[in-house]
Amino acid sequence: MQKLILFDPDKCTGCRRCVLACSLAKEGVFNSEKARIGVISIWEVGIHVPMFCQQCTKPLCADVCPVGAISRNEKTGAMVLEPNLCIGCKMCVTVCPFAGCLINPHTRAIMKCDLCDGDPQCVKYCEFGALEFVEADEVAYIKRKAGVDKLATAFKQIA
Amino acid sequence: MSPSAILRVGSNLSFDSAKCIGCESCAIVCPRGAIQITKDQGFETISYTFALCLYCRRCSFTCPEDAIKLTAALEPAGFSTSVRVEEKLQIELQICERCGSAFAPRPMVRKIENLIREKRGIDLSSLIVLCPQCRTRILAEGSPGRFGLSQALLSQSQQVAQSHEAKQ
């Protein structure tokens, strides 16, 4: 069954360990510019939101890719970018609403989360349990909705 | 002396300004850096240098829009060090409506918008005019109708914070 990464805004401290774990696992260096995950901090309301590929059921990135370099991996259910096919046109970067496709500023290559072949390092190194890797069943979708609602209530409390 | 010793193969290149979406894949794939892209003041300039071209045709094979036309040409060898810019194309960049940064070529944005409308029937016109950074920030802050959070909530919280500061 497909698994997905869930996020709990109550637990995230904005430490960016997920970002460093990602860049180390994928590029072998500690460089937040080379990570497939990014953390947005909204200091006005004290909320940290990691943004990463949501492995959409109907992905826009695959729709716009002119060479069909983004396809679903049947084993993990992740949308995977084939670097040999990618021509670096950045259409996926322009269309993605979640900043799931990113540009490596050093090589101009496109980077995208592939769920680390079913063992995401960002989840492994999240000390606070803010990121969870769970099976994509109904409970997971309810949890995802709950996480989003938590964000909403946090804003309302402040306001 | 054979002619090949004094002549070398290069190519005349022309960009189709109606087709080009400014995606830079030709510049990425060019092994000699004959195609260069500079971004300045809301415009992207694609320039091609005849003297550096090897006629490998990778750019025309790669171009997703078929906007590059190449024809083989001979030029005297030995003069290739002089940098001659043969072809230039200017493409307007889309300005982010929130932060004002130029993030993607306008033809590409239009193409994506039409493609998604055709394929999926989704209207992206309000989302695609924002740069990826602003888009994710708005999603994180909660956009109206998506996460049930409105931008107004954040501005309200800012007002509360400001009134607190004013009291202190």
mmCIF file of C-alpha atoms in Angstrom:
data_model
loop_
_atom_site.group_PDB
_atom_site.id
_atom_site.type_symbol
_atom_site.label_atom_id
_atom_site.label_comp_id
_atom_site.label_asym_id
_atom_site.label_seq_id
_atom_site.Cartn_x
_atom_site.Cartn_y
_atom_site.Cartn_z
ATOM 1 C CA MET A 1 0.000 0.000 0.000
ATOM 2 C CA GLN A 2 1.143 3.525 -0.670
ATOM 3 C CA LYS A 3 2.579 5.364 2.302
ATOM 4 C CA LEU A 4 2.737 9.093 2.820
ATOM 5 C CA ILE A 5 4.475 11.589 5.056
ATOM 6 C CA LEU A 6 2.205 13.312 7.575
ATOM 7 C CA PHE A 7 2.985 16.516 9.386
ATOM 8 C CA ASP A 8 1.836 17.741 12.804
ATOM 9 C CA PRO A 9 2.277 21.525 13.270
ATOM 10 C CA ASP A 10 1.899 21.178 17.071
ATOM 11 C CA LYS A 11 5.121 19.184 17.315
ATOM 12 C CA CYS A 12 7.339 20.977 14.781
ATOM 13 C CA THR A 13 9.971 23.182 16.407
ATOM 14 C CA GLY A 14 11.472 24.456 13.160
ATOM 15 C CA CYS A 15 14.853 22.853 13.906
ATOM 16 C CA ARG A 16 15.367 21.888 10.231
ATOM 17 C CA ARG A 17 16.929 18.513 11.015
ATOM 18 C CA CYS A 18 14.710 17.047 8.272
ATOM 19 C CA VAL A 19 16.285 19.475 5.778
ATOM 20 C CA LEU A 20 19.828 18.475 6.725
ATOM 21 C CA ALA A 21 18.998 14.754 6.832
ATOM 22 C CA CYS A 22 17.519 15.043 3.333
ATOM 23 C CA SER A 23 20.497 16.824 1.792
ATOM 24 C CA LEU A 24 22.904 14.384 3.472
ATOM 25 C CA ALA A 25 20.991 11.328 2.264
ATOM 26 C CA LYS A 26 20.540 12.600 -1.290
ATOM 27 C CA GLU A 27 23.634 14.714 -2.007
ATOM 28 C CA GLY A 28 26.060 13.682 0.735
ATOM 29 C CA VAL A 29 26.437 17.206 2.110
ATOM 30 C CA PHE A 30 24.804 19.377 4.743
ATOM 31 C CA ASN A 31 23.341 22.065 2.522
ATOM 32 C CA SER A 32 19.772 23.269 2.846
ATOM 33 C CA GLU A 33 19.858 24.411 -0.792
ATOM 34 C CA LYS A 34 20.240 20.784 -1.874
ATOM 35 C CA ALA A 35 17.392 19.362 0.219
ATOM 36 C CA ARG A 36 14.081 18.130 -1.163
ATOM 37 C CA ILE A 37 12.251 19.502 1.868
ATOM 38 C CA GLY A 38 12.062 23.078 3.087
ATOM 39 C CA VAL A 39 10.734 24.594 6.305
ATOM 40 C CA ILE A 40 8.761 27.806 6.249
ATOM 41 C CA SER A 41 8.709 29.728 9.518
ATOM 42 C CA ILE A 42 5.878 32.167 10.078
ATOM 43 C CA TRP A 43 7.277 34.136 12.978
ATOM 44 C CA GLU A 44 4.196 36.352 13.356
ATOM 45 C CA VAL A 45 2.221 33.366 14.648
ATOM 46 C CA GLY A 46 5.114 31.100 15.702
ATOM 47 C CA ILE A 47 4.378 28.262 13.311
ATOM 48 C CA HIS A 48 6.837 26.164 11.323
ATOM 49 C CA VAL A 49 5.601 24.295 8.282
ATOM 50 C CA PRO A 50 7.774 21.817 6.397
ATOM 51 C CA MET A 51 6.929 21.893 2.694
ATOM 52 C CA PHE A 52 7.653 18.770 0.677
ATOM 53 C CA CYS A 53 6.249 16.752 -2.201
ATOM 54 C CA GLN A 54 2.783 15.480 -1.263
ATOM 55 C CA GLN A 55 2.944 12.595 -3.810
ATOM 56 C CA CYS A 56 -0.365 13.797 -5.272
ATOM 57 C CA THR A 57 -2.810 11.253 -6.675
ATOM 58 C CA LYS A 58 -3.187 13.404 -9.803
ATOM 59 C CA PRO A 59 0.116 15.326 -9.950
ATOM 60 C CA LEU A 60 0.364 18.561 -11.903
ATOM 61 C CA CYS A 61 4.137 18.095 -12.366
ATOM 62 C CA ALA A 62 3.647 14.911 -14.402
ATOM 63 C CA ASP A 63 0.972 16.667 -16.475
ATOM 64 C CA VAL A 64 3.229 19.536 -17.529
ATOM 65 C CA CYS A 65 6.498 17.586 -17.994
ATOM 66 C CA PRO A 66 7.252 17.720 -21.764
ATOM 67 C CA VAL A 67 9.426 14.580 -21.717
ATOM 68 C CA GLY A 68 7.495 12.448 -19.204
ATOM 69 C CA ALA A 69 10.397 12.305 -16.762
ATOM 70 C CA ILE A 70 8.142 12.196 -13.682
ATOM 71 C CA SER A 71 6.349 8.911 -13.140
ATOM 72 C CA ARG A 72 4.964 6.895 -10.250
ATOM 73 C CA ASN A 73 7.150 4.247 -8.651
ATOM 74 C CA GLU A 74 4.865 1.231 -8.270
ATOM 75 C CA LYS A 75 6.750 -0.066 -5.227
ATOM 76 C CA THR A 76 6.686 3.021 -3.020
ATOM 77 C CA GLY A 77 3.896 4.982 -4.701
ATOM 78 C CA ALA A 78 6.152 8.027 -4.926
ATOM 79 C CA MET A 79 6.352 10.292 -7.957
ATOM 80 C CA VAL A 80 9.957 9.838 -9.070
ATOM 81 C CA LEU A 81 11.985 12.065 -11.377
ATOM 82 C CA GLU A 82 14.160 10.239 -13.900
ATOM 83 C CA PRO A 83 17.306 12.420 -14.117
ATOM 84 C CA ASN A 84 18.378 10.963 -17.480
ATOM 85 C CA LEU A 85 15.151 12.071 -19.119
ATOM 86 C CA CYS A 86 14.857 15.454 -17.386
ATOM 87 C CA ILE A 87 15.874 18.379 -19.592
ATOM 88 C CA GLY A 88 15.764 20.914 -16.757
ATOM 89 C CA CYS A 89 12.968 23.085 -18.194
ATOM 90 C CA LYS A 90 11.606 23.914 -14.710
ATOM 91 C CA MET A 91 7.941 23.599 -15.733
ATOM 92 C CA CYS A 92 7.312 21.305 -12.726
ATOM 93 C CA VAL A 93 8.922 23.883 -10.415
ATOM 94 C CA THR A 94 6.678 26.590 -11.828
ATOM 95 C CA VAL A 95 3.466 24.581 -11.504
ATOM 96 C CA CYS A 96 3.847 22.816 -8.114
ATOM 97 C CA PRO A 97 1.739 24.486 -5.381
ATOM 98 C CA PHE A 98 3.731 22.840 -2.545
ATOM 99 C CA ALA A 99 7.307 23.538 -3.705
ATOM 100 C CA GLY A 100 7.766 19.781 -4.175
ATOM 101 C CA CYS A 101 10.042 20.248 -7.175
ATOM 102 C CA LEU A 102 13.115 22.345 -6.446
ATOM 103 C CA ILE A 103 16.140 23.554 -8.404
ATOM 104 C CA ASN A 104 19.646 22.655 -7.300
ATOM 105 C CA PRO A 105 21.325 26.067 -7.698
ATOM 106 C CA HIS A 106 24.763 24.516 -8.210
ATOM 107 C CA THR A 107 23.985 22.043 -10.997
ATOM 108 C CA ARG A 108 20.668 23.533 -12.253
ATOM 109 C CA ALA A 109 19.163 20.040 -11.913
ATOM 110 C CA ILE A 110 15.629 19.453 -10.671
ATOM 111 C CA MET A 111 15.299 17.768 -7.269
ATOM 112 C CA LYS A 112 12.215 15.942 -6.043
ATOM 113 C CA CYS A 113 11.301 13.778 -3.044
ATOM 114 C CA ASP A 114 11.198 10.056 -3.879
ATOM 115 C CA LEU A 115 10.378 8.903 -0.302
ATOM 116 C CA CYS A 116 13.974 7.500 -0.090
ATOM 117 C CA ASP A 117 12.741 4.177 -1.578
ATOM 118 C CA GLY A 118 10.304 3.701 1.285
ATOM 119 C CA ASP A 119 12.516 4.855 4.180
ATOM 120 C CA PRO A 120 12.345 8.670 4.357
ATOM 121 C CA GLN A 121 15.347 10.094 6.206
ATOM 122 C CA CYS A 122 13.502 13.312 7.155
ATOM 123 C CA VAL A 123 10.975 11.264 9.162
ATOM 124 C CA LYS A 124 13.746 9.160 10.717
ATOM 125 C CA TYR A 125 15.623 12.203 12.011
ATOM 126 C CA CYS A 126 12.571 14.164 13.215
ATOM 127 C CA GLU A 127 13.243 14.083 16.966
ATOM 128 C CA PHE A 128 9.871 15.527 17.879
ATOM 129 C CA GLY A 129 7.597 13.255 15.864
ATOM 130 C CA ALA A 130 6.283 16.105 13.778
ATOM 131 C CA LEU A 131 6.815 14.061 10.617
ATOM 132 C CA GLU A 132 5.256 10.630 10.396
ATOM 133 C CA PHE A 133 5.444 8.019 7.652
ATOM 134 C CA VAL A 134 2.151 6.134 7.558
ATOM 135 C CA GLU A 135 0.058 4.016 5.234
ATOM 136 C CA ALA A 136 -2.188 6.081 3.014
ATOM 137 C CA ASP A 137 -5.501 4.793 4.347
ATOM 138 C CA GLU A 138 -8.533 6.716 5.507
ATOM 139 C CA VAL A 139 -7.030 7.348 8.948
ATOM 140 C CA ALA A 140 -4.000 8.994 7.339
ATOM 141 C CA TYR A 141 -6.172 11.335 5.307
ATOM 142 C CA ILE A 142 -8.211 12.211 8.423
ATOM 143 C CA LYS A 143 -4.928 12.910 10.251
ATOM 144 C CA ARG A 144 -3.706 15.072 7.368
ATOM 145 C CA LYS A 145 -6.977 17.022 7.547
ATOM 146 C CA ALA A 146 -6.567 17.288 11.348
ATOM 147 C CA GLY A 147 -3.051 18.676 10.924
ATOM 148 C CA VAL A 148 -4.329 21.310 8.554
ATOM 149 C CA ASP A 149 -7.164 22.162 10.961
ATOM 150 C CA LYS A 150 -4.617 22.542 13.777
ATOM 151 C CA LEU A 151 -2.808 25.119 11.677
ATOM 152 C CA ALA A 152 -6.097 26.915 11.160
ATOM 153 C CA THR A 153 -6.980 26.987 14.875
ATOM 154 C CA ALA A 154 -3.481 28.151 15.792
ATOM 155 C CA PHE A 155 -3.985 31.165 13.549
ATOM 156 C CA LYS A 156 -7.423 31.814 15.040
ATOM 157 C CA GLN A 157 -6.065 31.712 18.617
ATOM 158 C CA ILE A 158 -3.474 34.329 17.826
ATOM 159 C CA ALA A 159 -5.984 36.471 15.975
ATOM 160 C CA MET B 1 46.271 21.745 -47.460
ATOM 161 C CA SER B 2 42.832 20.244 -47.240
ATOM 162 C CA PRO B 3 39.881 22.565 -46.735
ATOM 163 C CA SER B 4 39.104 20.998 -43.350
ATOM 164 C CA ALA B 5 42.309 22.430 -41.967
ATOM 165 C CA ILE B 6 41.236 25.967 -42.583
ATOM 166 C CA LEU B 7 37.503 25.648 -42.153
ATOM 167 C CA ARG B 8 35.502 24.315 -39.237
ATOM 168 C CA VAL B 9 31.876 23.317 -38.956
ATOM 169 C CA GLY B 10 29.642 25.479 -36.904
ATOM 170 C CA SER B 11 26.002 26.242 -37.310
ATOM 171 C CA ASN B 12 23.668 29.084 -37.863
ATOM 172 C CA LEU B 13 21.026 29.037 -35.172
ATOM 173 C CA SER B 14 17.738 30.811 -35.063
ATOM 174 C CA PHE B 15 15.276 30.934 -32.205
ATOM 175 C CA ASP B 16 11.576 30.935 -33.008
ATOM 176 C CA SER B 17 10.343 33.727 -30.783
ATOM 177 C CA ALA B 18 6.711 32.597 -31.157
ATOM 178 C CA LYS B 19 7.505 29.096 -29.906
ATOM 179 C CA CYS B 20 10.255 29.650 -27.303
ATOM 180 C CA ILE B 21 9.030 29.465 -23.696
ATOM 181 C CA GLY B 22 12.387 30.449 -22.195
ATOM 182 C CA CYS B 23 12.921 27.191 -20.299
ATOM 183 C CA GLU B 24 16.760 27.295 -20.557
ATOM 184 C CA SER B 25 17.105 23.580 -21.349
ATOM 185 C CA CYS B 26 19.139 24.433 -24.477
ATOM 186 C CA ALA B 27 21.602 26.416 -22.358
ATOM 187 C CA ILE B 28 21.835 23.583 -19.810
ATOM 188 C CA VAL B 29 22.551 20.934 -22.441
ATOM 189 C CA CYS B 30 25.059 22.926 -24.571
ATOM 190 C CA PRO B 31 28.533 21.410 -23.994
ATOM 191 C CA ARG B 32 30.441 24.559 -25.019
ATOM 192 C CA GLY B 33 28.231 27.167 -23.451
ATOM 193 C CA ALA B 34 27.390 28.642 -26.837
ATOM 194 C CA ILE B 35 23.894 29.432 -25.606
ATOM 195 C CA GLN B 36 23.937 31.784 -22.646
ATOM 196 C CA ILE B 37 21.037 33.104 -20.642
ATOM 197 C CA THR B 38 21.083 36.311 -18.666
ATOM 198 C CA LYS B 39 18.266 37.659 -16.559
ATOM 199 C CA ASP B 40 17.966 41.350 -16.016
ATOM 200 C CA GLN B 41 15.169 43.751 -15.100
ATOM 201 C CA GLY B 42 12.248 41.446 -15.805
ATOM 202 C CA PHE B 43 13.665 40.159 -19.071
ATOM 203 C CA GLU B 44 15.494 36.979 -19.951
ATOM 204 C CA THR B 45 17.990 37.314 -22.800
ATOM 205 C CA ILE B 46 19.064 34.180 -24.664
ATOM 206 C CA SER B 47 22.209 34.752 -26.688
ATOM 207 C CA TYR B 48 23.957 32.401 -29.091
ATOM 208 C CA THR B 49 27.632 32.569 -29.992
ATOM 209 C CA PHE B 50 28.506 31.166 -33.405
ATOM 210 C CA ALA B 51 32.208 30.861 -32.606
ATOM 211 C CA LEU B 52 31.592 28.362 -29.790
ATOM 212 C CA CYS B 53 29.073 26.108 -31.541
ATOM 213 C CA LEU B 54 30.124 22.533 -32.435
ATOM 214 C CA TYR B 55 26.995 21.694 -34.429
ATOM 215 C CA CYS B 56 26.233 18.795 -32.060
ATOM 216 C CA ARG B 57 22.515 19.685 -32.334
ATOM 217 C CA ARG B 58 21.791 18.762 -28.735
ATOM 218 C CA CYS B 59 19.900 22.019 -28.249
ATOM 219 C CA SER B 60 17.476 21.346 -31.079
ATOM 220 C CA PHE B 61 16.918 17.750 -29.940
ATOM 221 C CA THR B 62 16.325 18.871 -26.360
ATOM 222 C CA CYS B 63 14.063 21.854 -27.031
ATOM 223 C CA PRO B 64 10.572 20.826 -25.859
ATOM 224 C CA GLU B 65 8.927 23.397 -28.127
ATOM 225 C CA ASP B 66 10.920 22.823 -31.346
ATOM 226 C CA ALA B 67 11.895 26.477 -31.279
ATOM 227 C CA ILE B 68 15.514 26.039 -32.399
ATOM 228 C CA LYS B 69 16.463 25.824 -36.051
ATOM 229 C CA LEU B 70 20.026 24.832 -36.936
ATOM 230 C CA THR B 71 21.778 24.780 -40.260
ATOM 231 C CA ALA B 72 25.381 23.718 -40.705
ATOM 232 C CA ALA B 73 27.799 26.446 -41.683
ATOM 233 C CA LEU B 74 31.513 26.676 -42.270
ATOM 234 C CA GLU B 75 33.695 29.304 -40.756
ATOM 235 C CA PRO B 76 37.430 29.875 -40.962
ATOM 236 C CA ALA B 77 39.273 28.024 -38.221
ATOM 237 C CA GLY B 78 41.534 30.104 -36.063
ATOM 238 C CA PHE B 79 39.132 33.013 -35.896
ATOM 239 C CA SER B 80 36.891 31.139 -33.480
ATOM 240 C CA THR B 81 38.380 32.788 -30.423
ATOM 241 C CA SER B 82 36.716 36.048 -31.348
ATOM 242 C CA VAL B 83 33.391 36.021 -29.573
ATOM 243 C CA ARG B 84 30.663 36.825 -32.000
ATOM 244 C CA VAL B 85 27.085 36.903 -30.794
ATOM 245 C CA GLU B 86 24.929 35.936 -33.699
ATOM 246 C CA GLU B 87 21.462 35.621 -32.329
ATOM 247 C CA LYS B 88 19.580 37.123 -29.426
ATOM 248 C CA LEU B 89 16.105 36.604 -28.090
ATOM 249 C CA GLN B 90 14.389 38.512 -25.314
ATOM 250 C CA ILE B 91 11.654 36.956 -23.232
ATOM 251 C CA GLU B 92 9.583 38.723 -20.635
ATOM 252 C CA LEU B 93 9.579 37.264 -17.118
ATOM 253 C CA GLN B 94 6.522 36.837 -14.941
ATOM 254 C CA ILE B 95 6.602 39.097 -11.911
ATOM 255 C CA CYS B 96 5.332 37.631 -8.630
ATOM 256 C CA GLU B 97 2.244 39.571 -7.568
ATOM 257 C CA ARG B 98 3.132 39.217 -3.886
ATOM 258 C CA CYS B 99 6.887 39.850 -3.585
ATOM 259 C CA GLY B 100 7.643 41.376 -7.003
ATOM 260 C CA SER B 101 10.455 39.007 -7.941
ATOM 261 C CA ALA B 102 10.785 37.741 -11.512
ATOM 262 C CA PHE B 103 10.573 33.954 -11.242
ATOM 263 C CA ALA B 104 9.612 32.313 -14.563
ATOM 264 C CA PRO B 105 9.318 33.289 -18.230
ATOM 265 C CA ARG B 106 5.849 34.590 -19.064
ATOM 266 C CA PRO B 107 5.337 32.304 -22.126
ATOM 267 C CA MET B 108 6.052 29.279 -19.913
ATOM 268 C CA VAL B 109 3.538 30.431 -17.317
ATOM 269 C CA ARG B 110 0.905 30.921 -20.034
ATOM 270 C CA LYS B 111 1.673 27.512 -21.525
ATOM 271 C CA ILE B 112 1.347 25.742 -18.159
ATOM 272 C CA GLU B 113 -1.912 27.560 -17.476
ATOM 273 C CA ASN B 114 -3.396 26.454 -20.823
ATOM 274 C CA LEU B 115 -2.027 22.917 -20.505
ATOM 275 C CA ILE B 116 -3.594 22.348 -17.081
ATOM 276 C CA ARG B 117 -6.873 23.910 -18.187
ATOM 277 C CA GLU B 118 -6.995 21.579 -21.200
ATOM 278 C CA LYS B 119 -5.884 18.421 -19.426
ATOM 279 C CA ARG B 120 -7.514 18.796 -16.046
ATOM 280 C CA GLY B 121 -9.983 21.640 -16.254
ATOM 281 C CA ILE B 122 -8.320 23.437 -13.325
ATOM 282 C CA ASP B 123 -7.926 27.208 -13.442
ATOM 283 C CA LEU B 124 -4.470 28.063 -12.106
ATOM 284 C CA SER B 125 -4.498 31.741 -13.062
ATOM 285 C CA SER B 126 -4.505 33.024 -9.461
ATOM 286 C CA LEU B 127 -1.836 30.597 -8.215
ATOM 287 C CA ILE B 128 0.616 30.692 -11.095
ATOM 288 C CA VAL B 129 1.236 34.443 -10.863
ATOM 289 C CA LEU B 130 2.946 33.861 -7.500
ATOM 290 C CA CYS B 131 6.562 32.712 -7.213
ATOM 291 C CA PRO B 132 7.074 29.226 -5.660
ATOM 292 C CA GLN B 133 8.285 30.747 -2.369
ATOM 293 C CA CYS B 134 5.242 33.001 -2.001
ATOM 294 C CA ARG B 135 2.939 30.188 -3.086
ATOM 295 C CA THR B 136 4.141 27.888 -0.319
ATOM 296 C CA ARG B 137 4.049 30.717 2.200
ATOM 297 C CA ILE B 138 0.459 31.446 1.288
ATOM 298 C CA LEU B 139 -0.382 27.756 1.560
ATOM 299 C CA ALA B 140 1.347 27.585 4.933
ATOM 300 C CA GLU B 141 -0.416 30.718 6.098
ATOM 301 C CA GLY B 142 -3.611 29.272 4.703
ATOM 302 C CA SER B 143 -5.220 30.504 1.559
ATOM 303 C CA PRO B 144 -8.981 31.092 1.391
ATOM 304 C CA GLY B 145 -10.961 28.040 0.360
ATOM 305 C CA ARG B 146 -8.023 25.677 0.570
ATOM 306 C CA PHE B 147 -7.086 25.305 4.215
ATOM 307 C CA GLY B 148 -10.073 27.293 5.457
ATOM 308 C CA LEU B 149 -7.734 30.040 6.589
ATOM 309 C CA SER B 150 -7.813 33.489 5.147
ATOM 310 C CA GLN B 151 -5.073 35.965 4.603
ATOM 311 C CA ALA B 152 -7.192 38.339 6.658
ATOM 312 C CA LEU B 153 -6.525 36.229 9.756
ATOM 313 C CA LEU B 154 -2.815 36.798 9.499
ATOM 314 C CA SER B 155 -3.130 40.511 8.955
ATOM 315 C CA GLN B 156 -5.504 40.571 11.937
ATOM 316 C CA SER B 157 -2.882 38.832 14.091
ATOM 317 C CA GLN B 158 -0.312 41.344 12.912
ATOM 318 C CA GLN B 159 -2.629 44.161 13.961
ATOM 319 C CA VAL B 160 -3.046 42.570 17.412
ATOM 320 C CA ALA B 161 0.719 42.257 17.750
ATOM 321 C CA GLN B 162 1.162 45.876 16.704
ATOM 322 C CA SER B 163 -1.428 47.090 19.213
ATOM 323 C CA HIS B 164 0.387 45.112 21.927
ATOM 324 C CA GLU B 165 3.627 46.814 20.986
ATOM 325 C CA ALA B 166 1.900 50.178 21.001
ATOM 326 C CA LYS B 167 0.591 49.562 24.550
ATOM 327 C CA GLN B 168 4.026 48.645 25.827
#
